Coordinates of C-alpha atoms in Angstrom, one line a residue:
X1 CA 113.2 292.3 11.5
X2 CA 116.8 291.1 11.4
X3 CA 118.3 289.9 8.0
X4 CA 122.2 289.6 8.6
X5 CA 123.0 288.4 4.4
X6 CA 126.0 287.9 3.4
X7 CA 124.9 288.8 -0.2
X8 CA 121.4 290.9 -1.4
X9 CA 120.3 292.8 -3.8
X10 CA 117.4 294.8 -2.8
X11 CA 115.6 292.2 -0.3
X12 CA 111.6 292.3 -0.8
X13 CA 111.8 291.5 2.5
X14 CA 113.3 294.6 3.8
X15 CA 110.7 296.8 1.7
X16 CA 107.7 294.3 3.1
X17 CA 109.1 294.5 7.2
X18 CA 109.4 298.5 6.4
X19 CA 105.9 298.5 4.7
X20 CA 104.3 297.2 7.7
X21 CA 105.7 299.5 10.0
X22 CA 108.1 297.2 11.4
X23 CA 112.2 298.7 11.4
X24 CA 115.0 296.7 10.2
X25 CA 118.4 295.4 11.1
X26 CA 120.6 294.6 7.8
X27 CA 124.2 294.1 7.0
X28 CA 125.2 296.6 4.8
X29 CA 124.6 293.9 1.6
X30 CA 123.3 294.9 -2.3
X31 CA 120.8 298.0 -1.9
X32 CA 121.0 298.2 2.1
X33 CA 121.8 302.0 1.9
X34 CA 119.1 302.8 -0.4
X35 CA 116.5 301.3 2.1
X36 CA 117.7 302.7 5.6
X37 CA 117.9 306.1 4.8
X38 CA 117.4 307.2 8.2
X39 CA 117.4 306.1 11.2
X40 CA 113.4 305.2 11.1
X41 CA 114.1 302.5 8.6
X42 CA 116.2 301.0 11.4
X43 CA 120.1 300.2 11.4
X44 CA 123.3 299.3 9.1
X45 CA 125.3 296.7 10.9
X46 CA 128.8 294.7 10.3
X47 CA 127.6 291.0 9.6
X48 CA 129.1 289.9 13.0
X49 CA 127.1 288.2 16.2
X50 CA 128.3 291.2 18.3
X51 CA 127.2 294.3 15.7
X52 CA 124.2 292.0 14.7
X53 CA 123.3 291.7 18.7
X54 CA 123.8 295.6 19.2
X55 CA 121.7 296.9 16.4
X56 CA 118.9 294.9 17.7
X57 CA 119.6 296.5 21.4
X58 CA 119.8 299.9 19.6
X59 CA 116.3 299.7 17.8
X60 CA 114.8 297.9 20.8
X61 CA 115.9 301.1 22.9
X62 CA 114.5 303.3 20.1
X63 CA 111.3 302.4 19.3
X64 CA 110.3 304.1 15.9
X65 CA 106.0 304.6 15.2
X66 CA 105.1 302.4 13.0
X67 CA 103.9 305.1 10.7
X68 CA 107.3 306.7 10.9
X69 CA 108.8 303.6 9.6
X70 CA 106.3 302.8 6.4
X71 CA 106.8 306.0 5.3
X72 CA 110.4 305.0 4.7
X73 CA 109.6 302.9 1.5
X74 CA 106.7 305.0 0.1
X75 CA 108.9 305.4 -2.7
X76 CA 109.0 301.6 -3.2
X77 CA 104.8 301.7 -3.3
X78 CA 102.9 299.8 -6.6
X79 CA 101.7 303.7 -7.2
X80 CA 105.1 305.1 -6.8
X81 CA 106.3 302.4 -9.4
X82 CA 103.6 302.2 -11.6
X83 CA 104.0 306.8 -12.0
X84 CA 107.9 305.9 -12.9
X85 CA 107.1 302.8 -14.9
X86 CA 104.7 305.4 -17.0
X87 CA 107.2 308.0 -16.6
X88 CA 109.8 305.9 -18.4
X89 CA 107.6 304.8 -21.3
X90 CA 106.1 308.6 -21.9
X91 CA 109.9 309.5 -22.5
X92 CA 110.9 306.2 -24.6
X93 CA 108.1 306.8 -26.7

């Protein structure tokens, strides 16, 4: 998945194309380093057409399993959110 935004926060998209498997190709934009973490999330690239146009050659060359990929974002999961979501109210309260 290639999302080359100028401007991001933390892009569900990102987290979705990870999710199912599939690596990604971002400008480094909003939360972009806290998403590829390594190089089975996919690649960083400058928001150019040439950089754009090389990090797709370089995760076409590298093909990541699927499974590999998903487990990137495991710490972005409904359970993983919902156990720090309870987290953070145990301590509050």
């Amino acid at each position: 998945m290639v999302l080359p935004s100028a401007s991001e926060g933390l892009a569900n998209a990102w987290i979705e194309a990870l999710a199912c498997g599939t690596p990604i190709v971002i400008t480094d934009a909003g939360g972009a380093r806290e998403v590829v973490t390594s190089p089975a999330a996919g690649v960083i690239v400058a928001r150019t057409c040439r950089a754009v146009r090389e990090g797709i050659e370089q995760v076409m060359r590298n093909p990541r399993p699927p499974q590999a990929v998903a487990a990137t974002v495991e710490r972005f999961s409904w359970a993983a959110n919902a156990a720090a979501l309870a987290a953070h109210y145990d301590a509050v309260a």
